[in-house]
Amino acid sequence: MAEKTIIIGGGVGPMAGVALHQKIIENTITDGRDQTHLSVFHFSRSADVPDRTEYLLGKQTQNPAFGMAQLFAAAWDSLRRVAGEAEIEAIGGIPCNTFHAPQIYTVFLEQLSLRGIRIPVLHMLQETMDYLDQVVPGVMEVGVLSTTGTRLTGLYAQLLEGRGKTILQVPDSDQGALQEAIYHPQWGIKAVSPALPQARQRVLLMAHSLVDRGAQAIILGCTELPLALSESQFMDIPIVDPVVALARSLIRRAAPDKLKRL
Amino acid sequence: MAEKTIIIGGGVGPMAGVALHQKIIENTITDGRDQTHLSVFHFSRSADVPDRTEYLLGKQTQNPAFGMAQLFAAAWDSLRRVAGEAEIEAIGGIPCNTFHAPQIYTVFLEQLSLRGIRIPVLHMLQETMDYLDQVVPGVMEVGVLSTTGTRLTGLYAQLLEGRGKTILQVPDSDQGALQEAIYHPQWGIKAVSPALPQARQRVLLMAHSLVDRGAQAIILGCTELPLALSESQFMDIPIVDPVVALARSLIRRAAPDKLKRL
């Protein structure tokens, strides 16, 4: 079977796309030469993909689904050029948790279908559930740090509870402070790369509170968070990065023999 | 003037493309939101772009120019989808020093022209000369670490001497060891990410020898080298990364007002 081209629907945020791209490279088995790496086409056009949390909160009227569908249309055209339409084999992923809110994600998938863009797209949060079972099997109390938008959708709660697990989140009264660590225009993770100590400290404080309350693993449920908390363990608790889960699932679907062992 | 979309001709090597992408994000002025970042389309398809040094040494018959031109054709089609042909405004860059050897680069530019792909492409090594004058003005003795392929072309020697500077390279007898640090299939920089201590030590040793011989700045003339030597200084000598030079030149051409000050 031919290897599939991996499509990154990026720009959400831009650095999360870069992190996904890097994790794909790091998790691919090669013979050491460039030529045995997988093909990755990475599209980042943030100006046309409004903020996902703002859309869910009603502060932004344009659904980010449309801008992202347009990027996949661009990807489709580029795939046609390198492969010819009959031979297009691709698999896509979008490194933004909040984008997977049903109000956005289902509209996005409808748009792909309506426009004849036959690129299957992996659902990052579902892939994260499978990854969680691989890396920390049997864990029951799972902490999740996320944007306010992702939290409002209840997606992680639903997915974890569907697998018989309990979700732990920061108290309602702290969610605003977590959102600020991601979004603050001067010192937030989206604003400054690499992440500033102030943003990192805020994220560590939140992770600490989840561990105190009994979390046995913590999902970084916003793709900006690993930019501030890149360790694989925190206070002896495993940190689960959905971007790594997505990277590994993309490789598995693109070329199963090239996925590195955990 | 509208902002231009930045096209990364990636996969040469894959991680160098990611580094360029990251440096573009880090050197862009935004208001802290995703939406004010520049558009970047990044194409990596290494299987169709043979090794540049092997081609120059005659060990590989297919010119990597053709595979890269095909990637820019794919980029062109994706730009057409998002912008409409009349409005396409783009600027490209290729983060591989050896690709800029005239035997490859001129064939690549010819292919773009023949195929009607009107994406101006910046010459990374020329941009590096301008960057050198900005960050270390007046420096006369410039060390260059590079692949055997880039060294054979004499490109850096020619560009530096054209500006009245002297080039220092590792002794001929050490060039094979430097090439090995980049290309060794088990421990080379291309093979293992993040770079292993063994590769890093080899690169540091080479840098050390250039400083001993009087280098006042060192250009990392292969885009894999900054993955092993990421410091901006080494033994008090400034390290010049052509990928940063290219990232900054791409931003300047895409949206001059968004280039961060040095």
Short mmCIF file of C-alpha atoms in Angstrom, two decimals:
data_model
loop_
_atom_site.label_atom_id
_atom_site.label_comp_id
_atom_site.label_asym_id
_atom_site.label_seq_id
_atom_site.Cartn_x
_atom_site.Cartn_y
_atom_site.Cartn_z
CA MET A 1 0.00 0.00 0.00
CA ALA A 2 1.30 3.42 -0.90
CA GLU A 3 2.16 5.83 1.87
CA LYS A 4 -0.40 8.55 2.43
CA THR A 5 0.46 12.25 2.49
CA ILE A 6 -0.24 13.82 5.87
CA ILE A 7 -2.20 17.09 5.75
CA ILE A 8 -1.82 19.44 8.71
CA GLY A 9 -4.69 21.90 9.04
CA GLY A 10 -2.53 24.39 10.87
CA GLY A 11 -2.56 27.94 12.15
CA VAL A 12 -4.70 26.95 15.17
CA GLY A 13 -2.39 28.20 16.66
CA PRO A 14 0.56 28.44 14.29
CA MET A 15 3.05 27.00 16.79
CA ALA A 16 0.79 24.01 17.55
CA GLY A 17 0.98 23.14 13.85
CA VAL A 18 4.78 23.29 14.04
CA ALA A 19 4.73 21.07 17.14
CA LEU A 20 2.55 18.49 15.35
CA HIS A 21 4.85 18.58 12.32
CA GLN A 22 7.89 18.03 14.57
CA LYS A 23 6.25 15.15 16.47
CA ILE A 24 5.44 13.45 13.17
CA ILE A 25 9.12 13.59 12.18
CA GLU A 26 10.29 12.42 15.62
CA ASN A 27 7.88 9.46 15.71
CA THR A 28 8.70 8.18 12.20
CA ILE A 29 11.04 5.26 11.60
CA THR A 30 13.47 6.07 8.77
CA ASP A 31 16.77 4.69 7.53
CA GLY A 32 18.37 8.00 8.57
CA ARG A 33 17.92 9.63 5.17
CA ASP A 34 15.53 12.49 4.38
CA GLN A 35 13.98 10.40 1.60
CA THR A 36 12.34 7.85 3.91
CA HIS A 37 10.42 10.49 5.89
CA LEU A 38 6.69 10.81 5.26
CA SER A 39 5.24 13.52 3.05
CA VAL A 40 3.64 16.31 5.06
CA PHE A 41 1.76 19.29 3.59
CA HIS A 42 1.15 21.88 6.28
CA PHE A 43 -1.25 24.79 5.70
CA SER A 44 -1.38 27.72 8.11
CA ARG A 45 -3.63 30.68 7.32
CA SER A 46 -4.82 31.91 10.68
CA ALA A 47 -6.30 35.15 9.39
CA ASP A 48 -9.15 33.13 7.84
CA VAL A 49 -9.75 30.84 10.82
CA PRO A 50 -11.31 32.89 13.65
CA ASP A 51 -10.69 32.04 17.27
CA ARG A 52 -12.56 28.87 18.24
CA THR A 53 -13.32 29.78 21.85
CA GLU A 54 -14.64 33.21 20.82
CA TYR A 55 -16.94 31.55 18.30
CA LEU A 56 -18.31 29.13 20.90
CA LEU A 57 -18.86 32.01 23.33
CA GLY A 58 -20.75 34.00 20.67
CA LYS A 59 -18.13 36.76 20.54
CA GLN A 60 -17.28 35.90 16.93
CA THR A 61 -19.96 35.22 14.32
CA GLN A 62 -17.93 33.50 11.60
CA ASN A 63 -17.57 29.75 12.11
CA PRO A 64 -13.86 28.79 11.89
CA ALA A 65 -15.03 25.64 10.08
CA PHE A 66 -15.24 27.51 6.76
CA GLY A 67 -11.69 28.87 6.75
CA MET A 68 -10.31 25.47 7.69
CA ALA A 69 -12.37 23.76 4.97
CA GLN A 70 -10.90 26.23 2.49
CA LEU A 71 -7.40 25.21 3.63
CA PHE A 72 -8.26 21.55 3.01
CA ALA A 73 -9.54 22.55 -0.42
CA ALA A 74 -6.12 24.10 -1.04
CA ALA A 75 -4.51 20.89 0.22
CA TRP A 76 -6.70 18.87 -2.15
CA ASP A 77 -5.53 20.92 -5.14
CA SER A 78 -1.88 20.49 -4.17
CA LEU A 79 -2.37 16.73 -3.74
CA ARG A 80 -3.95 16.56 -7.19
CA ARG A 81 -0.86 18.17 -8.66
CA VAL A 82 1.62 15.74 -7.14
CA ALA A 83 -0.46 12.57 -7.39
CA GLY A 84 -3.21 12.87 -9.97
CA GLU A 85 -6.77 12.75 -8.66
CA ALA A 86 -7.25 8.97 -8.93
CA GLU A 87 -4.22 8.29 -6.79
CA ILE A 88 -4.75 10.78 -3.98
CA GLU A 89 -4.07 9.11 -0.68
CA ALA A 90 -4.03 11.47 2.26
CA ILE A 91 -4.91 11.70 5.92
CA GLY A 92 -5.49 14.93 7.82
CA GLY A 93 -5.33 16.29 11.33
CA ILE A 94 -6.07 19.60 13.04
CA PRO A 95 -3.99 20.41 16.15
CA CYS A 96 -6.62 22.44 18.03
CA ASN A 97 -8.79 20.89 20.73
CA THR A 98 -11.45 23.59 20.63
CA PHE A 99 -11.84 23.15 16.86
CA HIS A 100 -13.27 19.69 17.62
CA ALA A 101 -16.36 21.19 19.29
CA PRO A 102 -19.32 19.69 17.39
CA GLN A 103 -20.64 23.15 16.42
CA ILE A 104 -17.39 23.66 14.50
CA TYR A 105 -16.20 20.17 13.62
CA THR A 106 -19.41 18.82 12.08
CA VAL A 107 -19.78 21.93 9.92
CA PHE A 108 -16.16 21.47 8.82
CA LEU A 109 -16.74 17.83 7.82
CA GLU A 110 -19.95 18.80 5.97
CA GLN A 111 -18.00 21.41 4.05
CA LEU A 112 -15.37 18.86 3.00
CA SER A 113 -18.08 16.50 1.84
CA LEU A 114 -20.05 19.20 -0.04
CA ARG A 115 -16.88 20.31 -1.80
CA GLY A 116 -15.77 16.83 -2.82
CA ILE A 117 -12.61 16.92 -0.73
CA ARG A 118 -11.92 13.28 0.07
CA ILE A 119 -9.29 13.67 2.79
CA PRO A 120 -10.22 11.65 5.89
CA VAL A 121 -9.52 13.70 9.01
CA LEU A 122 -8.63 12.14 12.36
CA HIS A 123 -10.47 13.38 15.45
CA MET A 124 -7.64 14.42 17.77
CA LEU A 125 -9.60 13.93 21.01
CA GLN A 126 -10.75 10.41 20.12
CA GLU A 127 -7.18 9.53 19.14
CA THR A 128 -6.08 10.88 22.52
CA MET A 129 -8.39 8.43 24.30
CA ASP A 130 -6.75 5.51 22.49
CA TYR A 131 -3.30 6.91 23.26
CA LEU A 132 -4.21 7.31 26.94
CA ASP A 133 -5.11 3.60 27.07
CA GLN A 134 -1.72 2.78 25.56
CA VAL A 135 0.51 4.96 27.71
CA VAL A 136 -1.34 4.86 31.05
CA PRO A 137 -3.69 1.87 30.92
CA GLY A 138 -6.03 1.51 33.87
CA VAL A 139 -5.88 5.16 34.93
CA MET A 140 -9.33 6.21 36.18
CA GLU A 141 -9.02 9.81 37.43
CA VAL A 142 -7.89 12.00 34.55
CA GLY A 143 -7.11 15.69 34.88
CA VAL A 144 -7.79 17.92 31.88
CA LEU A 145 -6.49 21.46 31.35
CA SER A 146 -8.19 23.24 28.46
CA THR A 147 -9.49 26.51 27.05
CA THR A 148 -12.85 27.78 28.23
CA GLY A 149 -14.28 26.89 24.82
CA THR A 150 -13.22 23.24 24.97
CA ARG A 151 -14.44 23.00 28.55
CA LEU A 152 -17.86 24.38 27.60
CA THR A 153 -18.32 21.68 24.96
CA GLY A 154 -17.93 18.96 27.59
CA LEU A 155 -16.12 16.87 24.95
CA TYR A 156 -13.35 15.51 27.18
CA ALA A 157 -15.86 14.77 29.98
CA GLN A 158 -18.04 12.84 27.54
CA LEU A 159 -15.16 10.88 25.99
CA LEU A 160 -13.54 10.01 29.33
CA GLU A 161 -16.84 9.04 30.97
CA GLY A 162 -17.64 6.90 27.93
CA ARG A 163 -14.57 4.89 28.87
CA GLY A 164 -15.60 4.69 32.53
CA LYS A 165 -13.12 7.33 33.68
CA THR A 166 -13.65 10.43 35.81
CA ILE A 167 -12.61 13.89 34.59
CA LEU A 168 -11.00 16.42 36.93
CA GLN A 169 -10.86 20.05 35.85
CA VAL A 170 -9.74 23.22 37.61
CA PRO A 171 -12.46 24.88 39.74
CA ASP A 172 -14.81 27.12 37.73
CA SER A 173 -13.31 30.08 39.54
CA ASP A 174 -9.84 29.24 38.13
CA GLN A 175 -10.84 28.61 34.51
CA GLY A 176 -10.49 32.30 33.64
CA ALA A 177 -6.92 32.33 34.95
CA LEU A 178 -6.08 29.26 32.85
CA GLN A 179 -7.63 30.85 29.75
CA GLU A 180 -5.52 33.95 30.47
CA ALA A 181 -2.29 31.92 30.55
CA ILE A 182 -3.09 30.84 26.99
CA TYR A 183 -4.59 34.06 25.63
CA HIS A 184 -3.09 37.03 27.51
CA PRO A 185 -2.03 39.45 24.73
CA GLN A 186 1.27 40.38 26.46
CA TRP A 187 2.42 37.26 28.26
CA GLY A 188 0.11 34.41 27.16
CA ILE A 189 1.37 31.31 25.37
CA LYS A 190 -0.23 32.33 22.06
CA ALA A 191 1.43 35.75 22.28
CA VAL A 192 5.02 34.82 23.15
CA SER A 193 7.17 31.97 21.88
CA PRO A 194 8.98 30.34 23.57
CA ALA A 195 6.54 30.55 26.50
CA LEU A 196 7.35 33.03 29.27
CA PRO A 197 7.96 31.91 32.88
CA GLN A 198 4.78 33.73 33.93
CA ALA A 199 2.64 31.60 31.61
CA ARG A 200 4.47 28.42 32.59
CA GLN A 201 4.06 29.11 36.32
CA ARG A 202 0.33 29.62 35.87
CA VAL A 203 -0.01 26.30 34.01
CA LEU A 204 2.10 24.46 36.61
CA LEU A 205 -0.10 25.85 39.40
CA MET A 206 -3.20 24.51 37.65
CA ALA A 207 -1.59 21.10 37.05
CA HIS A 208 -0.56 21.02 40.70
CA SER A 209 -4.15 21.56 41.85
CA LEU A 210 -5.35 18.64 39.69
CA VAL A 211 -2.69 16.33 41.15
CA ASP A 212 -3.67 17.45 44.67
CA ARG A 213 -7.23 16.41 43.93
CA GLY A 214 -6.17 12.93 42.80
CA ALA A 215 -5.47 13.12 39.06
CA GLN A 216 -3.48 10.04 37.93
CA ALA A 217 -2.70 11.56 34.53
CA ILE A 218 -3.15 15.02 33.01
CA ILE A 219 -4.29 15.70 29.47
CA LEU A 220 -3.05 19.02 28.09
CA GLY A 221 -6.37 19.68 26.37
CA CYS A 222 -5.23 22.80 24.49
CA THR A 223 -2.43 22.52 21.95
CA GLU A 224 -0.75 25.64 23.32
CA LEU A 225 -0.24 24.09 26.75
CA PRO A 226 2.63 21.73 25.81
CA LEU A 227 4.54 24.83 24.73
CA ALA A 228 4.59 25.86 28.42
CA LEU A 229 4.67 22.38 30.00
CA SER A 230 6.73 20.13 27.76
CA GLU A 231 7.73 17.53 30.37
CA SER A 232 6.32 14.03 30.01
CA GLN A 233 5.88 13.79 33.80
CA PHE A 234 4.82 16.34 36.43
CA MET A 235 5.03 15.45 40.16
CA ASP A 236 5.37 11.78 39.03
CA ILE A 237 2.09 12.02 37.10
CA PRO A 238 2.17 11.32 33.34
CA ILE A 239 1.37 14.27 31.09
CA VAL A 240 -0.58 13.33 27.97
CA ASP A 241 -0.13 15.56 24.93
CA PRO A 242 -2.95 15.21 22.35
CA VAL A 243 -0.57 16.54 19.68
CA VAL A 244 1.66 13.48 20.19
CA ALA A 245 -1.42 11.24 20.08
CA LEU A 246 -2.47 12.86 16.80
CA ALA A 247 1.04 12.69 15.33
CA ARG A 248 1.26 8.95 16.07
CA SER A 249 -2.22 8.23 14.71
CA LEU A 250 -1.41 10.13 11.52
CA ILE A 251 1.75 8.07 11.01
CA ARG A 252 -0.16 4.84 11.74
CA ARG A 253 -2.69 5.73 9.06
CA ALA A 254 -0.13 7.03 6.57
CA ALA A 255 2.42 4.19 6.83
CA PRO A 256 1.84 1.76 9.72
CA ASP A 257 5.30 0.21 9.40
CA LYS A 258 6.93 3.57 10.05
CA LEU A 259 5.43 4.23 13.48
CA LYS A 260 8.09 4.15 16.21
CA ARG A 261 7.36 2.03 19.27
CA LEU A 262 6.45 3.90 22.42
CA MET B 1 -0.15 46.14 0.19
CA ALA B 2 -1.57 42.71 0.92
CA GLU B 3 0.51 40.32 2.94
CA LYS B 4 2.17 37.59 0.92
CA THR B 5 1.82 33.90 1.70
CA ILE B 6 5.15 32.32 2.61
CA ILE B 7 5.91 29.06 0.79
CA ILE B 8 8.39 26.70 2.47
CA GLY B 9 9.97 24.24 0.05
CA GLY B 10 10.62 21.73 2.79
CA GLY B 11 11.78 18.18 3.32
CA VAL B 12 15.43 19.18 2.81
CA GLY B 13 15.71 17.93 5.54
CA PRO B 14 12.26 17.68 7.10
CA MET B 15 13.37 19.12 10.45
CA ALA B 16 15.07 22.10 8.78
CA GLY B 17 11.68 22.97 7.30
CA VAL B 18 10.13 22.83 10.76
CA ALA B 19 12.93 25.03 12.12
CA LEU B 20 12.33 27.62 9.38
CA HIS B 21 8.59 27.55 10.05
CA GLN B 22 9.21 28.07 13.78
CA LYS B 23 11.65 30.94 13.20
CA ILE B 24 9.08 32.67 10.98
CA ILE B 25 6.53 32.52 13.80
CA GLU B 26 9.06 33.67 16.41
CA ASN B 27 10.24 36.64 14.32
CA THR B 28 6.75 37.93 13.47
CA ILE B 29 5.14 40.85 15.29
CA THR B 30 1.52 40.05 16.17
CA ASP B 31 -1.08 41.42 18.56
CA GLY B 32 -0.87 38.11 20.44
CA ARG B 33 -3.70 36.48 18.48
CA ASP B 34 -3.34 33.64 15.98
CA GLN B 35 -5.11 35.73 13.34
CA THR B 36 -2.30 38.27 12.95
CA HIS B 37 0.33 35.64 12.12
CA LEU B 38 1.47 35.33 8.51
CA SER B 39 0.15 32.62 6.20
CA VAL B 40 2.65 29.83 5.69
CA PHE B 41 2.20 26.87 3.34
CA HIS B 42 4.88 24.26 3.99
CA PHE B 43 5.44 21.37 1.59
CA SER B 44 7.64 18.43 2.56
CA ARG B 45 7.94 15.48 0.18
CA SER B 46 11.48 14.23 0.65
CA ALA B 47 11.00 10.99 -1.27
CA ASP B 48 10.92 13.02 -4.51
CA VAL B 49 13.85 15.30 -3.68
CA PRO B 50 17.07 13.25 -3.80
CA ASP B 51 20.01 14.09 -1.59
CA ARG B 52 21.72 17.26 -2.79
CA THR B 53 25.29 16.34 -1.83
CA GLU B 54 24.96 12.91 -3.50
CA TYR B 55 23.76 14.58 -6.68
CA LEU B 56 26.69 17.00 -6.71
CA LEU B 57 29.12 14.11 -6.10
CA GLY B 58 27.60 12.13 -8.99
CA LYS B 59 26.27 9.35 -6.73
CA GLN B 60 22.69 10.25 -7.63
CA THR B 61 21.59 10.94 -11.20
CA GLN B 62 18.24 12.66 -10.62
CA ASN B 63 18.53 16.40 -10.06
CA PRO B 64 16.67 17.37 -6.85
CA ALA B 65 15.58 20.52 -8.70
CA PHE B 66 12.73 18.66 -10.39
CA GLY B 67 11.09 17.29 -7.24
CA MET B 68 11.31 20.69 -5.59
CA ALA B 69 9.83 22.41 -8.66
CA GLN B 70 6.94 19.95 -8.48
CA LEU B 71 6.36 20.96 -4.84
CA PHE B 72 6.24 24.61 -5.86
CA ALA B 73 3.74 23.63 -8.57
CA ALA B 74 1.63 22.06 -5.81
CA ALA B 75 2.03 25.26 -3.79
CA TRP B 76 0.92 27.29 -6.81
CA ASP B 77 -2.28 25.26 -7.13
CA SER B 78 -3.07 25.68 -3.44
CA LEU B 79 -2.46 29.44 -3.66
CA ARG B 80 -4.81 29.63 -6.64
CA ARG B 81 -7.53 28.02 -4.55
CA VAL B 82 -7.28 30.44 -1.66
CA ALA B 83 -6.55 33.62 -3.61
CA GLY B 84 -7.60 33.34 -7.23
CA GLU B 85 -4.82 33.44 -9.82
CA ALA B 86 -4.83 37.22 -10.35
CA GLU B 87 -4.31 37.88 -6.65
CA ILE B 88 -1.58 35.39 -5.88
CA GLU B 89 1.06 37.07 -3.77
CA ALA B 90 3.65 34.68 -2.41
CA ILE B 91 7.32 34.45 -1.53
CA GLY B 92 9.26 31.22 -1.20
CA GLY B 93 12.32 29.85 0.53
CA ILE B 94 14.17 26.53 0.64
CA PRO B 95 16.00 25.71 3.89
CA CYS B 96 18.86 23.69 2.41
CA ASN B 97 22.25 25.24 1.72
CA THR B 98 23.37 22.54 -0.71
CA PHE B 99 20.19 22.98 -2.78
CA HIS B 100 21.52 26.44 -3.70
CA ALA B 101 24.42 24.95 -5.68
CA PRO B 102 24.06 26.46 -9.18
CA GLN B 103 23.79 23.01 -10.79
CA ILE B 104 20.60 22.50 -8.79
CA TYR B 105 19.28 25.98 -8.11
CA THR B 106 19.38 27.34 -11.66
CA VAL B 107 17.62 24.24 -12.99
CA PHE B 108 14.99 24.69 -10.27
CA LEU B 109 14.37 28.35 -11.22
CA GLU B 110 14.20 27.38 -14.92
CA GLN B 111 11.57 24.76 -14.08
CA LEU B 112 9.45 27.32 -12.21
CA SER B 113 9.66 29.68 -15.14
CA LEU B 114 8.86 26.98 -17.73
CA ARG B 115 5.85 25.86 -15.73
CA GLY B 116 4.45 29.36 -15.19
CA ILE B 117 4.88 29.28 -11.43
CA ARG B 118 5.29 32.91 -10.43
CA ILE B 119 6.52 32.50 -6.88
CA PRO B 120 9.71 34.52 -6.28
CA VAL B 121 12.17 32.45 -4.26
CA LEU B 122 14.74 34.00 -1.94
CA HIS B 123 18.35 32.76 -2.16
CA MET B 124 19.12 31.68 1.41
CA LEU B 125 22.89 32.18 1.14
CA GLN B 126 22.62 35.70 -0.27
CA GLU B 127 20.13 36.59 2.46
CA THR B 128 22.65 35.22 4.96
CA MET B 129 25.29 37.67 3.71
CA ASP B 130 22.94 40.61 4.38
CA TYR B 131 22.05 39.18 7.79
CA LEU B 132 25.75 38.79 8.65
CA ASP B 133 26.28 42.48 7.93
CA GLN B 134 23.39 43.34 10.28
CA VAL B 135 24.30 41.13 13.23
CA VAL B 136 28.10 41.21 13.08
CA PRO B 137 29.07 44.22 10.95
CA GLY B 138 32.74 44.55 10.22
CA VAL B 139 33.63 40.92 10.81
CA MET B 140 36.32 39.87 8.31
CA GLU B 141 37.27 36.26 9.14
CA VAL B 142 34.19 34.09 8.81
CA GLY B 143 34.12 30.38 9.64
CA VAL B 144 31.75 28.17 7.66
CA LEU B 145 30.69 24.64 8.58
CA SER B 146 28.87 22.86 5.75
CA THR B 147 28.20 19.60 3.93
CA THR B 148 30.79 18.33 1.47
CA GLY B 149 28.37 19.23 -1.33
CA THR B 150 28.03 22.88 -0.32
CA ARG B 151 31.77 23.12 0.22
CA LEU B 152 32.48 21.75 -3.26
CA THR B 153 30.34 24.45 -4.86
CA GLY B 154 32.50 27.16 -3.30
CA LEU B 155 29.35 29.27 -2.88
CA TYR B 156 30.10 30.60 0.59
CA ALA B 157 33.72 31.34 -0.37
CA GLN B 158 32.56 33.29 -3.40
CA LEU B 159 29.86 35.24 -1.53
CA LEU B 160 32.12 36.10 1.41
CA GLU B 161 35.06 37.06 -0.77
CA GLY B 162 32.71 39.21 -2.85
CA ARG B 163 32.18 41.23 0.31
CA GLY B 164 35.90 41.43 1.07
CA LYS B 165 35.81 38.78 3.79
CA THR B 166 37.93 35.66 4.29
CA ILE B 167 36.37 32.21 4.63
CA LEU B 168 37.72 29.67 7.11
CA GLN B 169 36.67 26.04 6.73
CA VAL B 170 37.73 22.86 8.52
CA PRO B 171 40.86 21.21 7.07
CA ASP B 172 40.13 18.97 4.05
CA SER B 173 41.07 16.00 6.21
CA ASP B 174 38.22 16.83 8.65
CA GLN B 175 35.47 17.48 6.11
CA GLY B 176 34.50 13.78 6.02
CA ALA B 177 34.05 13.75 9.79
CA LEU B 178 31.81 16.82 9.61
CA GLN B 179 29.76 15.25 6.82
CA GLU B 180 29.44 12.15 8.99
CA ALA B 181 28.03 14.18 11.92
CA ILE B 182 25.23 15.26 9.59
CA TYR B 183 24.69 12.04 7.64
CA HIS B 184 25.68 9.05 9.79
CA PRO B 185 22.71 6.64 9.49
CA GLN B 186 22.76 5.70 13.20
CA TRP B 187 23.85 8.82 15.07
CA GLY B 188 23.93 11.67 12.52
CA ILE B 189 21.76 14.78 12.84
CA LYS B 190 19.55 13.76 9.91
CA ALA B 191 18.97 10.34 11.48
CA VAL B 192 18.12 11.24 15.07
CA SER B 193 16.01 14.10 16.42
CA PRO B 194 16.70 15.72 18.81
CA ALA B 195 20.41 15.51 17.95
CA LEU B 196 22.50 13.03 19.93
CA PRO B 197 25.47 14.16 22.11
CA GLN B 198 27.83 12.32 19.74
CA ALA B 199 26.73 14.47 16.79
CA ARG B 200 26.78 17.63 18.89
CA GLN B 201 30.30 16.93 20.20
CA ARG B 202 31.60 16.45 16.67
CA VAL B 203 30.10 19.77 15.55
CA LEU B 204 31.45 21.59 18.61
CA LEU B 205 34.93 20.22 17.91
CA MET B 206 34.79 21.55 14.36
CA ALA B 207 33.52 24.96 15.54
CA HIS B 208 36.32 25.02 18.10
CA SER B 209 38.96 24.50 15.44
CA LEU B 210 37.60 27.42 13.41
CA VAL B 211 37.70 29.73 16.44
CA ASP B 212 41.28 28.60 17.15
CA ARG B 213 42.24 29.65 13.63
CA GLY B 214 40.76 33.12 14.12
CA ALA B 215 37.12 32.96 13.02
CA GLN B 216 35.22 36.02 14.29
CA ALA B 217 31.82 34.53 13.44
CA ILE B 218 30.66 31.06 12.33
CA ILE B 219 28.01 30.39 9.70
CA LEU B 220 26.23 27.07 10.17
CA GLY B 221 26.19 26.41 6.43
CA CYS B 222 24.00 23.30 6.57
CA THR B 223 20.46 23.59 7.93
CA GLU B 224 20.91 20.45 10.03
CA LEU B 225 23.75 22.00 12.05
CA PRO B 226 21.61 24.36 14.19
CA LEU B 227 19.76 21.26 15.40
CA ALA B 228 23.03 20.22 17.09
CA LEU B 229 24.41 23.68 17.90
CA SER B 230 21.48 25.94 18.73
CA GLU B 231 23.36 28.51 20.80
CA SER B 232 23.69 32.04 19.42
CA GLN B 233 27.26 32.25 20.76
CA PHE B 234 30.07 29.71 20.99
CA MET B 235 33.30 30.60 22.85
CA ASP B 236 32.15 34.26 22.66
CA ILE B 237 31.93 34.03 18.88
CA PRO B 238 28.55 34.75 17.23
CA ILE B 239 26.89 31.80 15.49
CA VAL B 240 25.00 32.75 12.33
CA ASP B 241 22.08 30.52 11.35
CA PRO B 242 21.06 30.90 7.67
CA VAL B 243 17.59 29.57 8.57
CA VAL B 244 17.04 32.61 10.79
CA ALA B 245 18.36 34.86 8.01
CA LEU B 246 15.91 33.25 5.58
CA ALA B 247 12.99 33.42 8.05
CA ARG B 248 13.57 37.14 8.59
CA SER B 249 13.95 37.89 4.88
CA LEU B 250 10.72 36.00 4.13
CA ILE B 251 8.84 38.06 6.73
CA ARG B 252 10.36 41.30 5.38
CA ARG B 253 9.11 40.42 1.89
CA ALA B 254 5.73 39.10 3.04
CA ALA B 255 4.81 41.94 5.43
CA PRO B 256 7.65 44.38 6.23
CA ASP B 257 5.79 45.92 9.19
CA LYS B 258 5.63 42.54 10.93
CA LEU B 259 9.38 41.88 11.16
CA LYS B 260 10.60 41.94 14.76
CA ARG B 261 13.63 44.06 15.50
CA LEU B 262 16.86 42.18 16.14
#
